[in-house]
PDB file of N, CA and C in Angstrom:
ATOM      1  N   MET A   1     -26.003  -9.914 -16.272  1.00  0.00           N
ATOM      2  CA  MET A   1     -25.596  -9.169 -15.699  1.00  0.00           C
ATOM      3  C   MET A   1     -25.848  -7.853 -16.504  1.00  0.00           C
ATOM      4  N   ASN A   2     -26.416  -6.280 -16.453  1.00  0.00           N
ATOM      5  CA  ASN A   2     -26.781  -5.991 -17.339  1.00  0.00           C
ATOM      6  C   ASN A   2     -25.898  -4.711 -17.365  1.00  0.00           C
ATOM      7  N   ASP A   3     -24.458  -4.550 -17.708  1.00  0.00           N
ATOM      8  CA  ASP A   3     -23.746  -3.464 -17.559  1.00  0.00           C
ATOM      9  C   ASP A   3     -23.792  -2.016 -17.647  1.00  0.00           C
ATOM     10  N   THR A   4     -24.897  -2.398 -18.952  1.00  0.00           N
ATOM     11  CA  THR A   4     -25.237  -0.739 -19.514  1.00  0.00           C
ATOM     12  C   THR A   4     -25.754  -0.014 -17.779  1.00  0.00           C
ATOM     13  N   SER A   5     -26.257  -0.430 -17.242  1.00  0.00           N
ATOM     14  CA  SER A   5     -26.038  -0.078 -15.283  1.00  0.00           C
ATOM     15  C   SER A   5     -25.285   0.900 -13.888  1.00  0.00           C
ATOM     16  N   LEU A   6     -24.311  -0.113 -14.589  1.00  0.00           N
ATOM     17  CA  LEU A   6     -22.796   0.460 -13.968  1.00  0.00           C
ATOM     18  C   LEU A   6     -21.996   1.145 -14.625  1.00  0.00           C
ATOM     19  N   PRO A   7     -20.994   1.532 -13.856  1.00  0.00           N
ATOM     20  CA  PRO A   7     -20.839   2.499 -13.756  1.00  0.00           C
ATOM     21  C   PRO A   7     -19.161   2.051 -14.597  1.00  0.00           C
ATOM     22  N   GLU A   8     -18.426   2.515 -14.694  1.00  0.00           N
ATOM     23  CA  GLU A   8     -17.058   1.397 -15.788  1.00  0.00           C
ATOM     24  C   GLU A   8     -16.542   0.934 -14.755  1.00  0.00           C
ATOM     25  N   LEU A   9     -15.895  -0.556 -15.558  1.00  0.00           N
ATOM     26  CA  LEU A   9     -15.424  -1.272 -14.600  1.00  0.00           C
ATOM     27  C   LEU A   9     -14.122  -1.714 -15.331  1.00  0.00           C
ATOM     28  N   ASP A  10     -12.953  -1.927 -14.358  1.00  0.00           N
ATOM     29  CA  ASP A  10     -11.672  -2.116 -15.201  1.00  0.00           C
ATOM     30  C   ASP A  10     -11.579  -3.574 -15.506  1.00  0.00           C
ATOM     31  N   GLN A  11     -10.633  -3.530 -15.621  1.00  0.00           N
ATOM     32  CA  GLN A  11     -10.546  -5.310 -16.794  1.00  0.00           C
ATOM     33  C   GLN A  11     -10.627  -6.401 -15.474  1.00  0.00           C
ATOM     34  N   ASP A  12     -10.851  -6.185 -14.261  1.00  0.00           N
ATOM     35  CA  ASP A  12     -10.914  -7.516 -13.303  1.00  0.00           C
ATOM     36  C   ASP A  12     -12.035  -7.251 -12.898  1.00  0.00           C
ATOM     37  N   GLY A  13     -13.021  -6.053 -13.191  1.00  0.00           N
ATOM     38  CA  GLY A  13     -14.565  -6.358 -12.630  1.00  0.00           C
ATOM     39  C   GLY A  13     -15.298  -5.073 -11.638  1.00  0.00           C
ATOM     40  N   HIS A  14     -13.957  -4.121 -11.352  1.00  0.00           N
ATOM     41  CA  HIS A  14     -14.065  -3.475  -9.976  1.00  0.00           C
ATOM     42  C   HIS A  14     -14.241  -1.893 -10.871  1.00  0.00           C
ATOM     43  N   LEU A  15     -14.962  -1.045  -9.834  1.00  0.00           N
ATOM     44  CA  LEU A  15     -15.381   0.009 -10.159  1.00  0.00           C
ATOM     45  C   LEU A  15     -13.843   0.597 -10.313  1.00  0.00           C
ATOM     46  N   CYS A  16     -13.764   1.541 -11.595  1.00  0.00           N
ATOM     47  CA  CYS A  16     -12.776   2.628 -11.724  1.00  0.00           C
ATOM     48  C   CYS A  16     -12.877   3.744 -10.883  1.00  0.00           C
ATOM     49  N   ASP A  17     -14.446   4.063 -10.425  1.00  0.00           N
ATOM     50  CA  ASP A  17     -14.412   5.186  -9.382  1.00  0.00           C
ATOM     51  C   ASP A  17     -15.389   5.028  -8.176  1.00  0.00           C
ATOM     52  N   HIS A  18     -14.544   4.815  -7.015  1.00  0.00           N
ATOM     53  CA  HIS A  18     -15.070   4.189  -6.231  1.00  0.00           C
ATOM     54  C   HIS A  18     -16.403   4.900  -5.653  1.00  0.00           C
ATOM     55  N   THR A  19     -15.926   6.298  -5.943  1.00  0.00           N
ATOM     56  CA  THR A  19     -17.120   7.029  -4.972  1.00  0.00           C
ATOM     57  C   THR A  19     -18.116   7.136  -6.121  1.00  0.00           C
ATOM     58  N   LEU A  20     -19.131   5.916  -6.768  1.00  0.00           N
ATOM     59  CA  LEU A  20     -19.675   5.677  -7.638  1.00  0.00           C
ATOM     60  C   LEU A  20     -20.649   4.808  -6.941  1.00  0.00           C
ATOM     61  N   TRP A  21     -19.999   4.621  -6.383  1.00  0.00           N
ATOM     62  CA  TRP A  21     -21.027   2.883  -5.556  1.00  0.00           C
ATOM     63  C   TRP A  21     -22.239   3.311  -4.861  1.00  0.00           C
ATOM     64  N   THR A  22     -22.709   2.137  -4.557  1.00  0.00           N
ATOM     65  CA  THR A  22     -24.093   2.723  -4.331  1.00  0.00           C
ATOM     66  C   THR A  22     -24.487   0.997  -3.501  1.00  0.00           C
ATOM     67  N   PRO A  23     -25.191   0.880  -2.970  1.00  0.00           N
ATOM     68  CA  PRO A  23     -25.470  -0.311  -2.577  1.00  0.00           C
ATOM     69  C   PRO A  23     -26.443  -1.275  -3.907  1.00  0.00           C
ATOM     70  N   ALA A  24     -27.405  -0.849  -4.812  1.00  0.00           N
ATOM     71  CA  ALA A  24     -27.659  -0.928  -5.557  1.00  0.00           C
ATOM     72  C   ALA A  24     -26.203  -1.863  -6.980  1.00  0.00           C
ATOM     73  N   ILE A  25     -25.167  -0.884  -6.785  1.00  0.00           N
ATOM     74  CA  ILE A  25     -24.486  -1.134  -7.626  1.00  0.00           C
ATOM     75  C   ILE A  25     -23.681  -2.848  -7.293  1.00  0.00           C
ATOM     76  N   ALA A  26     -23.642  -2.696  -5.905  1.00  0.00           N
ATOM     77  CA  ALA A  26     -22.760  -3.603  -5.192  1.00  0.00           C
ATOM     78  C   ALA A  26     -24.001  -4.551  -4.973  1.00  0.00           C
ATOM     79  N   GLN A  27     -25.741  -4.944  -5.101  1.00  0.00           N
ATOM     80  CA  GLN A  27     -26.195  -6.128  -5.388  1.00  0.00           C
ATOM     81  C   GLN A  27     -26.100  -6.558  -6.412  1.00  0.00           C
ATOM     82  N   THR A  28     -25.849  -5.533  -7.891  1.00  0.00           N
ATOM     83  CA  THR A  28     -25.355  -5.918  -9.053  1.00  0.00           C
ATOM     84  C   THR A  28     -24.509  -6.734  -9.446  1.00  0.00           C
ATOM     85  N   LEU A  29     -22.943  -6.551  -8.607  1.00  0.00           N
ATOM     86  CA  LEU A  29     -21.734  -7.081  -8.605  1.00  0.00           C
ATOM     87  C   LEU A  29     -21.875  -8.030  -8.084  1.00  0.00           C
ATOM     88  N   ALA A  30     -23.037  -8.412  -6.574  1.00  0.00           N
ATOM     89  CA  ALA A  30     -23.228  -9.811  -6.234  1.00  0.00           C
ATOM     90  C   ALA A  30     -23.937 -10.137  -6.807  1.00  0.00           C
ATOM     91  N   ASP A  31     -24.673 -10.130  -7.732  1.00  0.00           N
ATOM     92  CA  ASP A  31     -25.492 -11.305  -8.408  1.00  0.00           C
ATOM     93  C   ASP A  31     -24.376 -12.081  -9.587  1.00  0.00           C
ATOM     94  N   THR A  32     -22.939 -11.617 -10.006  1.00  0.00           N
ATOM     95  CA  THR A  32     -22.243 -12.006 -10.429  1.00  0.00           C
ATOM     96  C   THR A  32     -22.097 -13.604  -9.596  1.00  0.00           C
ATOM     97  N   LEU A  33     -22.030 -13.669  -8.118  1.00  0.00           N
ATOM     98  CA  LEU A  33     -21.238 -14.431  -6.958  1.00  0.00           C
ATOM     99  C   LEU A  33     -22.444 -15.238  -6.413  1.00  0.00           C
ATOM    100  N   ASP A  34     -24.209 -14.659  -7.126  1.00  0.00           N
ATOM    101  CA  ASP A  34     -24.816 -15.696  -6.761  1.00  0.00           C
ATOM    102  C   ASP A  34     -25.787 -15.125  -5.158  1.00  0.00           C
ATOM    103  N   VAL A  35     -25.016 -14.376  -4.817  1.00  0.00           N
ATOM    104  CA  VAL A  35     -25.278 -13.992  -3.573  1.00  0.00           C
ATOM    105  C   VAL A  35     -26.438 -12.506  -2.924  1.00  0.00           C
ATOM    106  N   GLN A  36     -27.359 -12.864  -3.013  1.00  0.00           N
ATOM    107  CA  GLN A  36     -28.736 -11.655  -2.636  1.00  0.00           C
ATOM    108  C   GLN A  36     -27.661 -10.693  -1.203  1.00  0.00           C
ATOM    109  N   LEU A  37     -27.621 -10.091  -1.302  1.00  0.00           N
ATOM    110  CA  LEU A  37     -27.322  -8.513  -0.242  1.00  0.00           C
ATOM    111  C   LEU A  37     -28.197  -8.925   0.842  1.00  0.00           C
ATOM    112  N   GLU A  38     -27.873  -8.994   1.963  1.00  0.00           N
ATOM    113  CA  GLU A  38     -28.833  -8.612   3.270  1.00  0.00           C
ATOM    114  C   GLU A  38     -28.235  -7.691   3.780  1.00  0.00           C
ATOM    115  N   ALA A  39     -28.482  -7.022   5.584  1.00  0.00           N
ATOM    116  CA  ALA A  39     -28.118  -6.337   6.381  1.00  0.00           C
ATOM    117  C   ALA A  39     -26.675  -6.333   6.889  1.00  0.00           C
ATOM    118  N   VAL A  40     -26.327  -7.607   7.167  1.00  0.00           N
ATOM    119  CA  VAL A  40     -24.629  -8.322   7.420  1.00  0.00           C
ATOM    120  C   VAL A  40     -23.832  -7.975   6.224  1.00  0.00           C
ATOM    121  N   HIS A  41     -24.203  -8.464   5.013  1.00  0.00           N
ATOM    122  CA  HIS A  41     -23.496  -8.053   3.541  1.00  0.00           C
ATOM    123  C   HIS A  41     -23.185  -6.207   3.651  1.00  0.00           C
ATOM    124  N   TYR A  42     -24.211  -6.132   3.978  1.00  0.00           N
ATOM    125  CA  TYR A  42     -23.828  -4.280   3.917  1.00  0.00           C
ATOM    126  C   TYR A  42     -23.407  -3.432   4.932  1.00  0.00           C
ATOM    127  N   ARG A  43     -23.097  -4.458   5.986  1.00  0.00           N
ATOM    128  CA  ARG A  43     -22.590  -4.135   7.050  1.00  0.00           C
ATOM    129  C   ARG A  43     -20.684  -4.134   6.653  1.00  0.00           C
ATOM    130  N   VAL A  44     -20.245  -5.456   6.450  1.00  0.00           N
ATOM    131  CA  VAL A  44     -19.294  -5.892   5.919  1.00  0.00           C
ATOM    132  C   VAL A  44     -18.825  -4.870   4.836  1.00  0.00           C
ATOM    133  N   LEU A  45     -19.912  -4.452   3.842  1.00  0.00           N
ATOM    134  CA  LEU A  45     -19.196  -3.602   2.827  1.00  0.00           C
ATOM    135  C   LEU A  45     -18.988  -2.271   3.280  1.00  0.00           C
ATOM    136  N   LYS A  46     -20.038  -1.473   3.792  1.00  0.00           N
ATOM    137  CA  LYS A  46     -19.836  -0.360   4.936  1.00  0.00           C
ATOM    138  C   LYS A  46     -18.282  -0.257   5.399  1.00  0.00           C
ATOM    139  N   ALA A  47     -18.190  -1.127   6.428  1.00  0.00           N
ATOM    140  CA  ALA A  47     -16.613  -1.513   7.222  1.00  0.00           C
ATOM    141  C   ALA A  47     -15.540  -1.225   6.229  1.00  0.00           C
ATOM    142  N   VAL A  48     -15.644  -2.636   5.213  1.00  0.00           N
ATOM    143  CA  VAL A  48     -15.170  -2.082   4.090  1.00  0.00           C
ATOM    144  C   VAL A  48     -14.458  -0.684   3.500  1.00  0.00           C
ATOM    145  N   ARG A  49     -15.488  -0.352   3.534  1.00  0.00           N
ATOM    146  CA  ARG A  49     -15.038   1.600   2.849  1.00  0.00           C
ATOM    147  C   ARG A  49     -14.352   2.088   3.653  1.00  0.00           C
ATOM    148  N   ALA A  50     -15.028   1.850   4.887  1.00  0.00           N
ATOM    149  CA  ALA A  50     -14.484   2.731   5.987  1.00  0.00           C
ATOM    150  C   ALA A  50     -12.867   2.713   6.101  1.00  0.00           C
ATOM    151  N   PHE A  51     -12.700   1.645   5.872  1.00  0.00           N
ATOM    152  CA  PHE A  51     -11.230   1.007   5.861  1.00  0.00           C
ATOM    153  C   PHE A  51     -10.434   1.748   4.435  1.00  0.00           C
ATOM    154  N   PHE A  52     -10.991   1.898   3.554  1.00  0.00           N
ATOM    155  CA  PHE A  52     -10.296   2.468   2.528  1.00  0.00           C
ATOM    156  C   PHE A  52     -10.068   3.825   2.649  1.00  0.00           C
ATOM    157  N   GLU A  53     -11.161   4.345   2.621  1.00  0.00           N
ATOM    158  CA  GLU A  53     -10.750   5.458   3.490  1.00  0.00           C
ATOM    159  C   GLU A  53     -10.435   6.211   4.593  1.00  0.00           C
ATOM    160  N   GLN A  54      -9.982   5.947   5.744  1.00  0.00           N
ATOM    161  CA  GLN A  54      -8.709   5.387   6.469  1.00  0.00           C
ATOM    162  C   GLN A  54      -7.153   5.553   5.831  1.00  0.00           C
ATOM    163  N   TYR A  55      -6.961   3.715   5.319  1.00  0.00           N
ATOM    164  CA  TYR A  55      -5.873   4.143   5.078  1.00  0.00           C
ATOM    165  C   TYR A  55      -5.343   4.273   3.308  1.00  0.00           C
ATOM    166  N   HIS A  56      -6.438   4.400   3.143  1.00  0.00           N
ATOM    167  CA  HIS A  56      -6.352   4.547   1.239  1.00  0.00           C
ATOM    168  C   HIS A  56      -5.930   3.768   0.591  1.00  0.00           C
ATOM    169  N   HIS A  57      -6.178   2.060   1.050  1.00  0.00           N
ATOM    170  CA  HIS A  57      -5.893   1.127  -0.037  1.00  0.00           C
ATOM    171  C   HIS A  57      -6.908   0.063   0.676  1.00  0.00           C
ATOM    172  N   SER A  58      -7.269  -0.850  -0.791  1.00  0.00           N
ATOM    173  CA  SER A  58      -8.399  -1.676  -0.356  1.00  0.00           C
ATOM    174  C   SER A  58      -7.165  -2.721   0.329  1.00  0.00           C
ATOM    175  N   PRO A  59      -8.418  -3.431   1.446  1.00  0.00           N
ATOM    176  CA  PRO A  59      -7.899  -4.777   2.939  1.00  0.00           C
ATOM    177  C   PRO A  59      -7.377  -5.868   1.739  1.00  0.00           C
ATOM    178  N   SER A  60      -6.150  -6.763   1.703  1.00  0.00           N
ATOM    179  CA  SER A  60      -5.926  -7.706   1.661  1.00  0.00           C
ATOM    180  C   SER A  60      -6.502  -9.008   2.507  1.00  0.00           C
ATOM    181  N   THR A  61      -6.576  -9.826   2.873  1.00  0.00           N
ATOM    182  CA  THR A  61      -7.384 -10.972   3.425  1.00  0.00           C
ATOM    183  C   THR A  61      -6.912 -10.391   5.163  1.00  0.00           C
ATOM    184  N   ARG A  62      -5.965 -10.233   5.355  1.00  0.00           N
ATOM    185  CA  ARG A  62      -5.484 -10.554   6.851  1.00  0.00           C
ATOM    186  C   ARG A  62      -5.731  -9.153   7.614  1.00  0.00           C
ATOM    187  N   PRO A  63      -5.284  -8.219   6.988  1.00  0.00           N
ATOM    188  CA  PRO A  63      -5.704  -6.906   7.257  1.00  0.00           C
ATOM    189  C   PRO A  63      -7.578  -6.688   6.770  1.00  0.00           C
ATOM    190  N   LEU A  64      -8.379  -7.112   5.899  1.00  0.00           N
ATOM    191  CA  LEU A  64      -9.721  -6.797   6.188  1.00  0.00           C
ATOM    192  C   LEU A  64     -10.246  -7.852   7.238  1.00  0.00           C
ATOM    193  N   ILE A  65     -10.123  -8.732   7.582  1.00  0.00           N
ATOM    194  CA  ILE A  65     -10.751  -9.746   8.227  1.00  0.00           C
ATOM    195  C   ILE A  65     -10.181  -9.763   9.992  1.00  0.00           C
ATOM    196  N   LYS A  66      -9.368  -8.351  10.404  1.00  0.00           N
ATOM    197  CA  LYS A  66      -8.695  -8.095  11.329  1.00  0.00           C
ATOM    198  C   LYS A  66      -9.599  -6.782  11.719  1.00  0.00           C
ATOM    199  N   HIS A  67      -9.619  -6.620  10.517  1.00  0.00           N
ATOM    200  CA  HIS A  67     -10.583  -4.868  10.517  1.00  0.00           C
ATOM    201  C   HIS A  67     -12.325  -4.805  10.817  1.00  0.00           C
ATOM    202  N   LEU A  68     -12.841  -6.376  10.448  1.00  0.00           N
ATOM    203  CA  LEU A  68     -14.105  -6.534  10.448  1.00  0.00           C
ATOM    204  C   LEU A  68     -14.343  -7.263  11.784  1.00  0.00           C
ATOM    205  N   ALA A  69     -13.243  -8.024  12.594  1.00  0.00           N
ATOM    206  CA  ALA A  69     -13.384  -8.264  13.496  1.00  0.00           C
ATOM    207  C   ALA A  69     -13.696  -7.797  14.504  1.00  0.00           C
ATOM    208  N   GLN A  70     -12.949  -6.513  14.053  1.00  0.00           N
ATOM    209  CA  GLN A  70     -12.766  -5.118  15.333  1.00  0.00           C
ATOM    210  C   GLN A  70     -13.934  -4.226  15.067  1.00  0.00           C
ATOM    211  N   THR A  71     -14.526  -3.888  13.745  1.00  0.00           N
ATOM    212  CA  THR A  71     -14.954  -3.317  14.051  1.00  0.00           C
ATOM    213  C   THR A  71     -17.016  -3.742  14.038  1.00  0.00           C
ATOM    214  N   LEU A  72     -16.834  -5.185  13.686  1.00  0.00           N
ATOM    215  CA  LEU A  72     -17.957  -5.559  13.613  1.00  0.00           C
ATOM    216  C   LEU A  72     -18.103  -6.778  14.316  1.00  0.00           C
ATOM    217  N   PRO A  73     -17.985  -7.054  16.015  1.00  0.00           N
ATOM    218  CA  PRO A  73     -17.643  -8.032  16.541  1.00  0.00           C
ATOM    219  C   PRO A  73     -18.998  -9.038  17.221  1.00  0.00           C
ATOM    220  N   ASP A  74     -20.077  -8.040  17.072  1.00  0.00           N
ATOM    221  CA  ASP A  74     -21.330  -8.882  16.803  1.00  0.00           C
ATOM    222  C   ASP A  74     -21.614  -9.447  15.860  1.00  0.00           C
ATOM    223  N   ASP A  75     -20.788  -9.601  14.437  1.00  0.00           N
ATOM    224  CA  ASP A  75     -21.206 -10.067  13.687  1.00  0.00           C
ATOM    225  C   ASP A  75     -20.017 -10.987  13.842  1.00  0.00           C
ATOM    226  N   GLU A  76     -19.388 -11.203  14.535  1.00  0.00           N
ATOM    227  CA  GLU A  76     -18.391 -12.564  14.288  1.00  0.00           C
ATOM    228  C   GLU A  76     -17.798 -13.439  12.751  1.00  0.00           C
ATOM    229  N   ILE A  77     -16.995 -12.100  12.689  1.00  0.00           N
ATOM    230  CA  ILE A  77     -16.323 -12.103  11.068  1.00  0.00           C
ATOM    231  C   ILE A  77     -15.272 -13.267  11.663  1.00  0.00           C
ATOM    232  N   ASN A  78     -15.084 -13.870  10.546  1.00  0.00           N
ATOM    233  CA  ASN A  78     -13.422 -15.027  10.140  1.00  0.00           C
ATOM    234  C   ASN A  78     -13.608 -15.058   8.783  1.00  0.00           C
ATOM    235  N   ASN A  79     -12.495 -15.359   8.375  1.00  0.00           N
ATOM    236  CA  ASN A  79     -12.502 -16.437   6.948  1.00  0.00           C
ATOM    237  C   ASN A  79     -13.558 -17.026   6.712  1.00  0.00           C
ATOM    238  N   ALA A  80     -13.773 -18.047   6.625  1.00  0.00           N
ATOM    239  CA  ALA A  80     -14.838 -19.004   6.957  1.00  0.00           C
ATOM    240  C   ALA A  80     -16.149 -18.117   6.715  1.00  0.00           C
ATOM    241  N   LYS A  81     -16.832 -17.943   7.729  1.00  0.00           N
ATOM    242  CA  LYS A  81     -17.882 -16.835   7.788  1.00  0.00           C
ATOM    243  C   LYS A  81     -17.954 -16.144   6.084  1.00  0.00           C
ATOM    244  N   LEU A  82     -17.159 -15.218   6.403  1.00  0.00           N
ATOM    245  CA  LEU A  82     -16.761 -14.572   5.088  1.00  0.00           C
ATOM    246  C   LEU A  82     -16.802 -15.505   3.600  1.00  0.00           C
ATOM    247  N   GLN A  83     -16.505 -16.395   3.513  1.00  0.00           N
ATOM    248  CA  GLN A  83     -16.525 -16.589   2.430  1.00  0.00           C
ATOM    249  C   GLN A  83     -17.367 -17.977   1.931  1.00  0.00           C
ATOM    250  N   GLN A  84     -18.873 -18.156   3.413  1.00  0.00           N
ATOM    251  CA  GLN A  84     -20.018 -18.293   3.347  1.00  0.00           C
ATOM    252  C   GLN A  84     -20.829 -17.337   2.753  1.00  0.00           C
ATOM    253  N   LEU A  85     -20.449 -15.636   3.276  1.00  0.00           N
ATOM    254  CA  LEU A  85     -21.389 -14.798   2.943  1.00  0.00           C
ATOM    255  C   LEU A  85     -21.447 -14.249   1.892  1.00  0.00           C
ATOM    256  N   PHE A  86     -20.267 -15.086   1.386  1.00  0.00           N
ATOM    257  CA  PHE A  86     -19.979 -14.331  -0.199  1.00  0.00           C
ATOM    258  C   PHE A  86     -20.040 -14.964  -1.048  1.00  0.00           C
ATOM    259  N   ASN A  87     -19.968 -16.050  -0.793  1.00  0.00           N
ATOM    260  CA  ASN A  87     -19.826 -17.278  -1.870  1.00  0.00           C
ATOM    261  C   ASN A  87     -18.477 -17.755  -2.415  1.00  0.00           C
ATOM    262  N   THR A  88     -17.317 -17.323  -2.109  1.00  0.00           N
ATOM    263  CA  THR A  88     -16.442 -17.135  -2.949  1.00  0.00           C
ATOM    264  C   THR A  88     -15.233 -17.474  -1.782  1.00  0.00           C
ATOM    265  N   GLY A  89     -13.897 -18.337  -1.898  1.00  0.00           N
ATOM    266  CA  GLY A  89     -12.563 -18.314  -1.927  1.00  0.00           C
ATOM    267  C   GLY A  89     -11.779 -17.332  -1.984  1.00  0.00           C
ATOM    268  N   LEU A  90     -11.909 -16.374  -2.434  1.00  0.00           N
ATOM    269  CA  LEU A  90     -11.718 -15.372  -3.169  1.00  0.00           C
ATOM    270  C   LEU A  90     -11.896 -14.225  -2.312  1.00  0.00           C
ATOM    271  N   VAL A  91     -11.680 -14.003  -1.174  1.00  0.00           N
ATOM    272  CA  VAL A  91     -12.837 -13.293  -0.009  1.00  0.00           C
ATOM    273  C   VAL A  91     -12.444 -11.714  -0.453  1.00  0.00           C
ATOM    274  N   ALA A  92     -10.845 -11.261   0.298  1.00  0.00           N
ATOM    275  CA  ALA A  92     -10.493 -10.062  -0.082  1.00  0.00           C
ATOM    276  C   ALA A  92     -11.233  -9.128  -1.463  1.00  0.00           C
ATOM    277  N   ARG A  93     -10.671 -10.308  -2.598  1.00  0.00           N
ATOM    278  CA  ARG A  93     -11.308  -9.596  -3.856  1.00  0.00           C
ATOM    279  C   ARG A  93     -12.026  -9.112  -4.430  1.00  0.00           C
ATOM    280  N   HIS A  94     -13.016 -10.016  -3.898  1.00  0.00           N
ATOM    281  CA  HIS A  94     -14.615  -9.992  -4.394  1.00  0.00           C
ATOM    282  C   HIS A  94     -15.651  -8.818  -3.442  1.00  0.00           C
ATOM    283  N   VAL A  95     -15.458  -8.693  -1.781  1.00  0.00           N
ATOM    284  CA  VAL A  95     -16.004  -7.891  -0.647  1.00  0.00           C
ATOM    285  C   VAL A  95     -14.839  -7.005  -1.217  1.00  0.00           C
ATOM    286  N   ASN A  96     -13.579  -6.482  -1.615  1.00  0.00           N
ATOM    287  CA  ASN A  96     -13.361  -4.862  -2.201  1.00  0.00           C
ATOM    288  C   ASN A  96     -14.038  -4.463  -3.570  1.00  0.00           C
ATOM    289  N   ARG A  97     -14.335  -5.580  -4.188  1.00  0.00           N
ATOM    290  CA  ARG A  97     -15.400  -5.608  -5.624  1.00  0.00           C
ATOM    291  C   ARG A  97     -16.522  -5.264  -5.401  1.00  0.00           C
ATOM    292  N   LEU A  98     -17.232  -5.871  -4.424  1.00  0.00           N
ATOM    293  CA  LEU A  98     -18.796  -5.904  -4.340  1.00  0.00           C
ATOM    294  C   LEU A  98     -19.358  -4.027  -3.509  1.00  0.00           C
ATOM    295  N   ALA A  99     -17.698  -3.852  -2.819  1.00  0.00           N
ATOM    296  CA  ALA A  99     -17.914  -2.382  -1.816  1.00  0.00           C
ATOM    297  C   ALA A  99     -17.212  -1.377  -2.689  1.00  0.00           C
ATOM    298  N   GLY A 100     -17.071  -1.485  -4.305  1.00  0.00           N
ATOM    299  CA  GLY A 100     -17.159  -0.470  -5.117  1.00  0.00           C
ATOM    300  C   GLY A 100     -15.406  -0.061  -4.943  1.00  0.00           C
ATOM    301  N   LEU A 101     -14.878  -0.920  -4.675  1.00  0.00           N
ATOM    302  CA  LEU A 101     -13.373   0.023  -4.122  1.00  0.00           C
ATOM    303  C   LEU A 101     -12.057  -1.037  -4.766  1.00  0.00           C
ATOM    304  N   PRO A 102     -11.071  -1.176  -5.383  1.00  0.00           N
ATOM    305  CA  PRO A 102     -10.024  -1.243  -5.946  1.00  0.00           C
ATOM    306  C   PRO A 102     -10.043  -3.015  -5.456  1.00  0.00           C
ATOM    307  N   LYS A 103      -9.036  -3.667  -6.670  1.00  0.00           N
ATOM    308  CA  LYS A 103      -8.767  -4.952  -5.951  1.00  0.00           C
ATOM    309  C   LYS A 103      -7.574  -4.909  -5.322  1.00  0.00           C
ATOM    310  N   PRO A 104      -7.204  -5.522  -4.271  1.00  0.00           N
ATOM    311  CA  PRO A 104      -5.915  -5.418  -3.314  1.00  0.00           C
ATOM    312  C   PRO A 104      -4.580  -5.938  -3.924  1.00  0.00           C
ATOM    313  N   PRO A 105      -3.050  -5.089  -3.624  1.00  0.00           N
ATOM    314  CA  PRO A 105      -2.221  -5.436  -4.361  1.00  0.00           C
ATOM    315  C   PRO A 105      -2.141  -6.218  -4.532  1.00  0.00           C
ATOM    316  N   ASN A 106      -2.496  -7.685  -3.220  1.00  0.00           N
ATOM    317  CA  ASN A 106      -1.438  -8.895  -3.118  1.00  0.00           C
ATOM    318  C   ASN A 106      -2.499  -9.888  -4.390  1.00  0.00           C
ATOM    319  N   CYS A 107      -3.557  -9.319  -4.622  1.00  0.00           N
ATOM    320  CA  CYS A 107      -5.275 -10.387  -5.269  1.00  0.00           C
ATOM    321  C   CYS A 107      -4.133 -10.598  -6.586  1.00  0.00           C
ATOM    322  N   LEU A 108      -4.904 -11.617  -6.943  1.00  0.00           N
ATOM    323  CA  LEU A 108      -4.407 -11.933  -7.927  1.00  0.00           C
ATOM    324  C   LEU A 108      -5.623 -12.108  -9.155  1.00  0.00           C
TER     325      LEU A 108
END
């Protein structure tokens, strides 16, 4: 990954300023997980960003899945599907990271 093309990241690899997020930045971050972002990924990332705008914090796993199930019913989102889509067991951590948001408070 070429960090010179990214805005400043914190020690956990999350954008320091979530307002600088773009789909291209999301793909650069997704490259670290060997994930090629497709339409469903961007729907998830945009829904997570909407959650952040509404509640002013990054969602942890349960609120994340509940929100996505409500806002993206056609995608039938659950934890297993998110793990498969984003190639990680740390779903909330990496979905928020790829969405340009801070690490959820309860994530390691």
